PDB file of C-alpha atoms in Angstrom:
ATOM      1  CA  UNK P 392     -18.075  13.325  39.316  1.00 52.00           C
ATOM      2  CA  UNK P 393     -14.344  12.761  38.849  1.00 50.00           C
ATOM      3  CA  UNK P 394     -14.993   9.207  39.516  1.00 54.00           C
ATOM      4  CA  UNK P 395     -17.486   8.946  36.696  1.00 43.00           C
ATOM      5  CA  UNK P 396     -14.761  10.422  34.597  1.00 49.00           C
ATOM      6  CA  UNK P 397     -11.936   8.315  35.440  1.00 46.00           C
ATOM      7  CA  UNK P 398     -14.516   5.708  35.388  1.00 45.00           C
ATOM      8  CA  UNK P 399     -15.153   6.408  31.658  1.00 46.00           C
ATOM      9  CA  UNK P 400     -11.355   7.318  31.059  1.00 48.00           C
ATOM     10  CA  UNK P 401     -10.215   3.789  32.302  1.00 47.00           C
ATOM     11  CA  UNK P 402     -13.134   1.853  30.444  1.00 49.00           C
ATOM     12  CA  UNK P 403     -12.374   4.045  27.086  1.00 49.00           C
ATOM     13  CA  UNK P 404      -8.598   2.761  27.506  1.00 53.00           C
ATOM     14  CA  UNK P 405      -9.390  -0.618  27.731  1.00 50.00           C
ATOM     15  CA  UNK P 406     -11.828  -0.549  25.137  1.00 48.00           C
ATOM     16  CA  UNK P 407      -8.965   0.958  23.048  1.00 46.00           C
ATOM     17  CA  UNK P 408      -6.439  -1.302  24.167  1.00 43.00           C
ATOM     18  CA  UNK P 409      -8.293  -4.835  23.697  1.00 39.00           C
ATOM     19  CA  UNK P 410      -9.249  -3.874  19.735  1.00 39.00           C
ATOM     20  CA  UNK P 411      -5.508  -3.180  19.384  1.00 40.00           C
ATOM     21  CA  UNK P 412      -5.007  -6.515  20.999  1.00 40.00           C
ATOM     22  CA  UNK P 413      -7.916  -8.706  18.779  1.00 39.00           C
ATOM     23  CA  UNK P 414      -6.417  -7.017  15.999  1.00 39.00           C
ATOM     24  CA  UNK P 415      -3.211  -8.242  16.890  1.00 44.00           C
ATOM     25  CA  UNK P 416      -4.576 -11.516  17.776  1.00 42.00           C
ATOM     26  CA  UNK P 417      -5.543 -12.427  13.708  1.00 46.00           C
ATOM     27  CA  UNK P 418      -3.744 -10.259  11.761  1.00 62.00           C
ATOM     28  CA  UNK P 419       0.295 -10.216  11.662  1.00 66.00           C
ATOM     29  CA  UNK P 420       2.784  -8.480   9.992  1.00 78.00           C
ATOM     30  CA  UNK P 421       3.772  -9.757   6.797  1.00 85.00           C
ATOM     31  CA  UNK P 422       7.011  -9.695   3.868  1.00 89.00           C
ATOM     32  CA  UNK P 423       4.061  -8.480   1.610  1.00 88.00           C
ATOM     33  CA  UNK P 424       2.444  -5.764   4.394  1.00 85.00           C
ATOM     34  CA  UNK P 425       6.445  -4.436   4.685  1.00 91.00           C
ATOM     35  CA  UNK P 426       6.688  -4.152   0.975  1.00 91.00           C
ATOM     36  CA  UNK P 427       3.320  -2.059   0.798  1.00 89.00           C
ATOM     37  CA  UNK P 428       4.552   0.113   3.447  1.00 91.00           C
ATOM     38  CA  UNK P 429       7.424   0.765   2.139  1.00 95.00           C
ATOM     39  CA  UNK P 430       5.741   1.633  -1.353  1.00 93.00           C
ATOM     40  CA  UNK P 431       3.254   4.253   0.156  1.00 93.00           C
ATOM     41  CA  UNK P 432       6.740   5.584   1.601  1.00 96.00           C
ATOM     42  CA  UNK P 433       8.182   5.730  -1.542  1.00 96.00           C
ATOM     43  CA  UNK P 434       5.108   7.065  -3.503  1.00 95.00           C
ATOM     44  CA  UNK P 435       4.851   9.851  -1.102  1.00 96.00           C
ATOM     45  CA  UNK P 436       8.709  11.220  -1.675  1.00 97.00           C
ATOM     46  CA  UNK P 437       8.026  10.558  -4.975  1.00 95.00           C
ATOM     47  CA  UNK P 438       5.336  13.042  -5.355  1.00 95.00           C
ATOM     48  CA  UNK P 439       7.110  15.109  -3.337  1.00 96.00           C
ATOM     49  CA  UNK P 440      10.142  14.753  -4.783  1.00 95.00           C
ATOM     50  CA  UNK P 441       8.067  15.719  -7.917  1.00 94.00           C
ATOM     51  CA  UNK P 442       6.430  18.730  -6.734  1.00 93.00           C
ATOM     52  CA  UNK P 443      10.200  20.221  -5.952  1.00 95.00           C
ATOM     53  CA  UNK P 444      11.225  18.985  -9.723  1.00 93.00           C
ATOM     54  CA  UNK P 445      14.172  16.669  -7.837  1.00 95.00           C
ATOM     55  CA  UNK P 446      14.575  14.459 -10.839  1.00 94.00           C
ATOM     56  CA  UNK P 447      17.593  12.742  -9.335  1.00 95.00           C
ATOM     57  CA  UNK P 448      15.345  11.932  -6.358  1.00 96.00           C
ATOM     58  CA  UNK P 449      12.268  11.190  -8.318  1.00 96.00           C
ATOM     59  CA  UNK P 450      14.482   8.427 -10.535  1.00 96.00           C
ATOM     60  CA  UNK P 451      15.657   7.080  -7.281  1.00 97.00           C
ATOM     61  CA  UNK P 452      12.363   6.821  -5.636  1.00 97.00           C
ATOM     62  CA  UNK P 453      10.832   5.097  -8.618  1.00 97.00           C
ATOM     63  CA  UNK P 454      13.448   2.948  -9.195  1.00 97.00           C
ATOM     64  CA  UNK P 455      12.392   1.101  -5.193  1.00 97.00           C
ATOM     65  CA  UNK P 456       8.467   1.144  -6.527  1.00 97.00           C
ATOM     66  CA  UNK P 457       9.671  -0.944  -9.147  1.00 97.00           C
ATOM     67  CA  UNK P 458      11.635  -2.846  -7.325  1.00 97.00           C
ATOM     68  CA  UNK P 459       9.183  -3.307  -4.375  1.00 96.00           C
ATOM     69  CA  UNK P 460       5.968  -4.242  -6.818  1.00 95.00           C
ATOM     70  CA  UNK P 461       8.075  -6.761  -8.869  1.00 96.00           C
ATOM     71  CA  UNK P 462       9.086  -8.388  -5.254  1.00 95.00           C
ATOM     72  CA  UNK P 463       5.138  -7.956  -3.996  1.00 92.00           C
ATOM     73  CA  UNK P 464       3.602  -9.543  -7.628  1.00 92.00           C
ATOM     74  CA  UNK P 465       5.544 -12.517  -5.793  1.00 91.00           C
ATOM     75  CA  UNK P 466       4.256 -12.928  -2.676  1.00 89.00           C
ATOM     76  CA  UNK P 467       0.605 -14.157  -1.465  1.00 87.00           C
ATOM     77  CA  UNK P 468      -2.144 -11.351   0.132  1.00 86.00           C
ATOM     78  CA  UNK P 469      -2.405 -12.958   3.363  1.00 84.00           C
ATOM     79  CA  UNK P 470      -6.309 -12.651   2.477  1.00 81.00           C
ATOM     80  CA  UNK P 471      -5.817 -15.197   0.262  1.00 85.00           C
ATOM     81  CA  UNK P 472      -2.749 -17.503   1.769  1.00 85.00           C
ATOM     82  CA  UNK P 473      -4.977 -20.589   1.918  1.00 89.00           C
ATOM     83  CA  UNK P 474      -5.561 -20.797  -1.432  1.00 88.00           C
ATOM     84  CA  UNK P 475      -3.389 -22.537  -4.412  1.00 87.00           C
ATOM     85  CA  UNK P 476      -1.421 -20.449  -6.419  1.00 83.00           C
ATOM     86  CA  UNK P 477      -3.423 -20.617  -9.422  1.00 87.00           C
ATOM     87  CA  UNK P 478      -6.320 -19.692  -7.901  1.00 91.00           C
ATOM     88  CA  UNK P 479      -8.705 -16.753  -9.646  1.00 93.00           C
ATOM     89  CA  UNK P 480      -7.849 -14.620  -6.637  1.00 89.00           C
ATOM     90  CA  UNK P 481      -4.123 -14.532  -6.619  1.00 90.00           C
ATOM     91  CA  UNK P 482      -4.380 -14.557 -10.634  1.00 92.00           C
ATOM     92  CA  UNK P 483      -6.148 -11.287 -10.168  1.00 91.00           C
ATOM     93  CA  UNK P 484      -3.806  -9.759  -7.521  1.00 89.00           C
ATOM     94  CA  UNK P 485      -0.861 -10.727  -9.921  1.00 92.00           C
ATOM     95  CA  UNK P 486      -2.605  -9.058 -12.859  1.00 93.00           C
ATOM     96  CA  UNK P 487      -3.416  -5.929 -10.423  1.00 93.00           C
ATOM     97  CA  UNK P 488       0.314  -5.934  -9.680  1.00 93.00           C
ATOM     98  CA  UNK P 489       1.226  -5.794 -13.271  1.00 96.00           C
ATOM     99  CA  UNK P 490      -1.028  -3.138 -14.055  1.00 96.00           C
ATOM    100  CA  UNK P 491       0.674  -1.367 -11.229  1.00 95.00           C
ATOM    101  CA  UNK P 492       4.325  -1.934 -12.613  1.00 96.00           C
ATOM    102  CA  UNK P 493       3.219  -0.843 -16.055  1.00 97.00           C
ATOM    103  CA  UNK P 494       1.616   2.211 -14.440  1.00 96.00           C
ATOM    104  CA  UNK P 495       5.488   2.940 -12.982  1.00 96.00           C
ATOM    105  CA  UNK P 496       7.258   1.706 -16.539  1.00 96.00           C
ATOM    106  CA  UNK P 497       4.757   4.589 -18.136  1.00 96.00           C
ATOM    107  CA  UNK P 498       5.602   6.999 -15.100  1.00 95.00           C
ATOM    108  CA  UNK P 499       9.610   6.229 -15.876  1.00 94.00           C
ATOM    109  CA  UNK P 500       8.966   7.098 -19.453  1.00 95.00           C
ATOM    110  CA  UNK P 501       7.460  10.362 -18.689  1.00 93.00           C
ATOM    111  CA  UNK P 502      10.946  11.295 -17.346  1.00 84.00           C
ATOM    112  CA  UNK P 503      10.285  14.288 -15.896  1.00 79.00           C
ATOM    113  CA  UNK P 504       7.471  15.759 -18.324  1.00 91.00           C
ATOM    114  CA  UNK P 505       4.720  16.894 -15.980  1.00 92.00           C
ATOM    115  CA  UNK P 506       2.031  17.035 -18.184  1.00 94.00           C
ATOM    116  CA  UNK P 507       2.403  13.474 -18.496  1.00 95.00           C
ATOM    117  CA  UNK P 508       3.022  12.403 -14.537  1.00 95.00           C
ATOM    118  CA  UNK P 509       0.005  13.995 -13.215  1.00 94.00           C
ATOM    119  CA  UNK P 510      -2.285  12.490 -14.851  1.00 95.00           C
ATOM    120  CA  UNK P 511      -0.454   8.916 -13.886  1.00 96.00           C
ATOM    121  CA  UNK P 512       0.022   9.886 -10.495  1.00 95.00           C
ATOM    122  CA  UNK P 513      -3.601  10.067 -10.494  1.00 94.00           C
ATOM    123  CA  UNK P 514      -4.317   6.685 -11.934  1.00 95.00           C
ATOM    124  CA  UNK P 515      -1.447   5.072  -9.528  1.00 95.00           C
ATOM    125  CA  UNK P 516      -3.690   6.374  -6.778  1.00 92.00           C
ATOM    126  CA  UNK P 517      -7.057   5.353  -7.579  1.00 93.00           C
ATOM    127  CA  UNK P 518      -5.055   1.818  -8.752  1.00 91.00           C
ATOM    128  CA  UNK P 519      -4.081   1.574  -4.980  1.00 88.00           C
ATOM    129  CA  UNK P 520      -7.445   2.501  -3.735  1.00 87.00           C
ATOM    130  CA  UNK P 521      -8.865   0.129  -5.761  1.00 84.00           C
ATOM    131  CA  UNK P 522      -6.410  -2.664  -5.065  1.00 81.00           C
ATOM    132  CA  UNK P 523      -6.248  -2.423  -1.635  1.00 73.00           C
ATOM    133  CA  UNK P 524     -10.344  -2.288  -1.118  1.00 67.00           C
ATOM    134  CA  UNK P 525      -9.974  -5.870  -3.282  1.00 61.00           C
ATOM    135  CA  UNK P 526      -6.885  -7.605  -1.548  1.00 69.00           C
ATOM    136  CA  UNK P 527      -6.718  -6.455   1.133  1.00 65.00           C
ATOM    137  CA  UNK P 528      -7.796  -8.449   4.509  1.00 55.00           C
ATOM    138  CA  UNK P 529      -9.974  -6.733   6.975  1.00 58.00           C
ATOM    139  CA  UNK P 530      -8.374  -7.321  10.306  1.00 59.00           C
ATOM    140  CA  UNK P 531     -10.427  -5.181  12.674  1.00 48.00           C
TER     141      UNK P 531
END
Protein backbone atom coordinates (compact mmCIF):
# COMPACT_ATOMS: atom_id res chain seq x y z
CA UNK A 1 0.00 0.00 0.00
CA UNK A 2 2.58 2.69 0.76
CA UNK A 3 4.17 1.79 -2.43
CA UNK A 4 1.02 2.45 -4.39
CA UNK A 5 1.05 5.78 -2.68
CA UNK A 6 4.46 6.89 -3.24
CA UNK A 7 3.88 5.35 -6.52
CA UNK A 8 1.05 7.87 -7.21
CA UNK A 9 2.91 10.69 -5.16
CA UNK A 10 6.05 10.45 -7.49
CA UNK A 11 3.92 10.11 -10.82
CA UNK A 12 1.57 13.20 -9.56
CA UNK A 13 5.00 15.23 -9.17
CA UNK A 14 6.17 14.58 -12.38
CA UNK A 15 3.03 15.11 -13.97
CA UNK A 16 3.15 18.51 -12.17
CA UNK A 17 6.57 19.22 -12.90
CA UNK A 18 6.69 18.46 -16.85
CA UNK A 19 3.40 20.97 -17.49
CA UNK A 20 5.46 23.56 -15.58
CA UNK A 21 8.26 22.63 -17.87
CA UNK A 22 6.07 22.58 -21.53
CA UNK A 23 4.78 25.68 -20.28
CA UNK A 24 8.05 26.98 -19.90
CA UNK A 25 9.14 25.46 -23.05
CA UNK A 26 6.66 28.06 -25.38
CA UNK A 27 5.81 30.69 -23.35
CA UNK A 28 8.52 33.27 -21.83
CA UNK A 29 8.50 36.11 -19.85
CA UNK A 30 8.03 39.24 -21.53
CA UNK A 31 8.62 43.55 -21.10
CA UNK A 32 4.77 43.48 -21.78
CA UNK A 33 3.91 40.27 -19.19
CA UNK A 34 6.20 42.51 -16.44
CA UNK A 35 4.19 45.57 -17.16
CA UNK A 36 0.79 43.60 -16.62
CA UNK A 37 2.07 42.27 -13.48
CA UNK A 38 3.03 45.07 -12.21
CA UNK A 39 -0.46 46.76 -13.07
CA UNK A 40 -2.58 44.01 -11.26
CA UNK A 41 -0.01 45.03 -8.37
CA UNK A 42 -0.81 48.39 -8.60
CA UNK A 43 -4.64 48.01 -9.13
CA UNK A 44 -4.81 45.95 -6.08
CA UNK A 45 -3.10 48.78 -3.60
CA UNK A 46 -5.08 50.95 -5.38
CA UNK A 47 -8.31 49.56 -4.31
CA UNK A 48 -6.95 49.06 -1.24
CA UNK A 49 -5.49 52.08 -0.84
CA UNK A 50 -9.10 53.24 -1.66
CA UNK A 51 -10.99 51.27 0.73
CA UNK A 52 -8.67 52.99 3.67
CA UNK A 53 -9.45 56.59 1.89
CA UNK A 54 -5.29 56.96 1.48
CA UNK A 55 -5.63 59.58 -1.18
CA UNK A 56 -1.91 60.29 -1.13
CA UNK A 57 -1.44 56.56 -1.84
CA UNK A 58 -4.29 56.20 -4.20
CA UNK A 59 -2.69 59.33 -6.45
CA UNK A 60 0.55 57.52 -6.26
CA UNK A 61 -0.70 54.19 -7.25
CA UNK A 62 -2.58 55.59 -10.20
CA UNK A 63 -0.08 57.68 -11.28
CA UNK A 64 2.26 53.90 -12.16
CA UNK A 65 -1.20 52.51 -13.97
CA UNK A 66 -0.83 55.33 -16.11
CA UNK A 67 2.42 55.14 -16.54
CA UNK A 68 2.57 51.31 -17.01
CA UNK A 69 -0.55 51.24 -19.74
CA UNK A 70 0.96 54.17 -21.76
CA UNK A 71 4.41 51.98 -21.79
CA UNK A 72 2.18 48.54 -22.52
CA UNK A 73 -0.13 50.44 -25.53
CA UNK A 74 3.61 50.23 -26.91
CA UNK A 75 4.64 46.99 -26.86
CA UNK A 76 3.36 43.79 -28.96
CA UNK A 77 1.03 40.81 -27.05
CA UNK A 78 3.38 38.13 -27.64
CA UNK A 79 0.06 36.40 -29.08
CA UNK A 80 0.37 38.46 -31.78
CA UNK A 81 4.40 39.20 -32.23
CA UNK A 82 4.40 37.72 -35.75
CA UNK A 83 2.25 39.99 -37.11
CA UNK A 84 2.93 43.69 -38.69
CA UNK A 85 2.20 46.47 -36.68
CA UNK A 86 -0.75 47.58 -38.44
CA UNK A 87 -2.35 44.58 -38.27
CA UNK A 88 -6.34 44.45 -37.07
CA UNK A 89 -5.10 42.60 -34.00
CA UNK A 90 -2.56 44.90 -32.53
CA UNK A 91 -4.93 47.89 -33.80
CA UNK A 92 -7.43 46.40 -31.44
CA UNK A 93 -5.08 45.77 -28.46
CA UNK A 94 -3.92 49.48 -28.90
CA UNK A 95 -7.52 50.69 -28.92
CA UNK A 96 -8.21 48.25 -25.76
CA UNK A 97 -5.23 49.98 -24.16
CA UNK A 98 -6.64 53.37 -24.73
CA UNK A 99 -9.88 52.56 -23.45
CA UNK A 100 -7.98 51.39 -20.44
CA UNK A 101 -5.96 54.74 -19.98
CA UNK A 102 -9.13 56.75 -20.41
CA UNK A 103 -10.78 54.46 -17.85
CA UNK A 104 -7.65 55.71 -15.35
CA UNK A 105 -7.81 59.61 -16.79
CA UNK A 106 -11.77 59.29 -15.64
CA UNK A 107 -10.65 57.41 -12.33
CA UNK A 108 -7.95 60.51 -11.73
CA UNK A 109 -10.77 62.91 -12.23
CA UNK A 110 -12.93 61.35 -9.70
CA UNK A 111 -10.22 62.46 -7.19
CA UNK A 112 -11.29 60.88 -4.38
CA UNK A 113 -15.26 61.03 -4.83
CA UNK A 114 -16.40 57.48 -4.18
CA UNK A 115 -19.53 57.54 -5.69
CA UNK A 116 -17.77 58.04 -8.78
CA UNK A 117 -14.66 55.33 -8.36
CA UNK A 118 -16.77 52.41 -7.71
CA UNK A 119 -18.54 52.28 -10.36
CA UNK A 120 -15.06 52.69 -12.55
CA UNK A 121 -13.32 50.32 -10.55
CA UNK A 122 -15.91 48.07 -11.74
CA UNK A 123 -15.60 48.78 -15.40
CA UNK A 124 -11.54 48.68 -15.07
CA UNK A 125 -12.18 45.13 -13.97
CA UNK A 126 -14.47 43.67 -16.35
CA UNK A 127 -12.07 45.86 -19.06
CA UNK A 128 -9.21 43.51 -17.83
CA UNK A 129 -11.28 40.44 -17.91
CA UNK A 130 -12.25 41.17 -21.12
CA UNK A 131 -8.86 42.17 -22.47
CA UNK A 132 -6.98 39.58 -21.21
CA UNK A 133 -9.58 36.63 -22.47
CA UNK A 134 -8.83 38.58 -26.12
CA UNK A 135 -4.93 39.15 -26.00
CA UNK A 136 -3.88 37.15 -24.15
CA UNK A 137 -1.83 33.85 -25.35
CA UNK A 138 -2.78 30.55 -23.94
CA UNK A 139 0.43 28.93 -22.91
CA UNK A 140 -0.68 25.79 -21.11
Amino acid sequence: MRQLIFAASAGLMLLTSTETFAHAAHCKDTELGELMKNMKQELKSYVQSFKQSDQAAMQQHLNELIKDSEAAKELIPMKYEKQSAGSVDIQRYQNGMDELLDLFQRLNQAAGDKAAIKPLLAEIKQHSKDSHEDFRKDCD
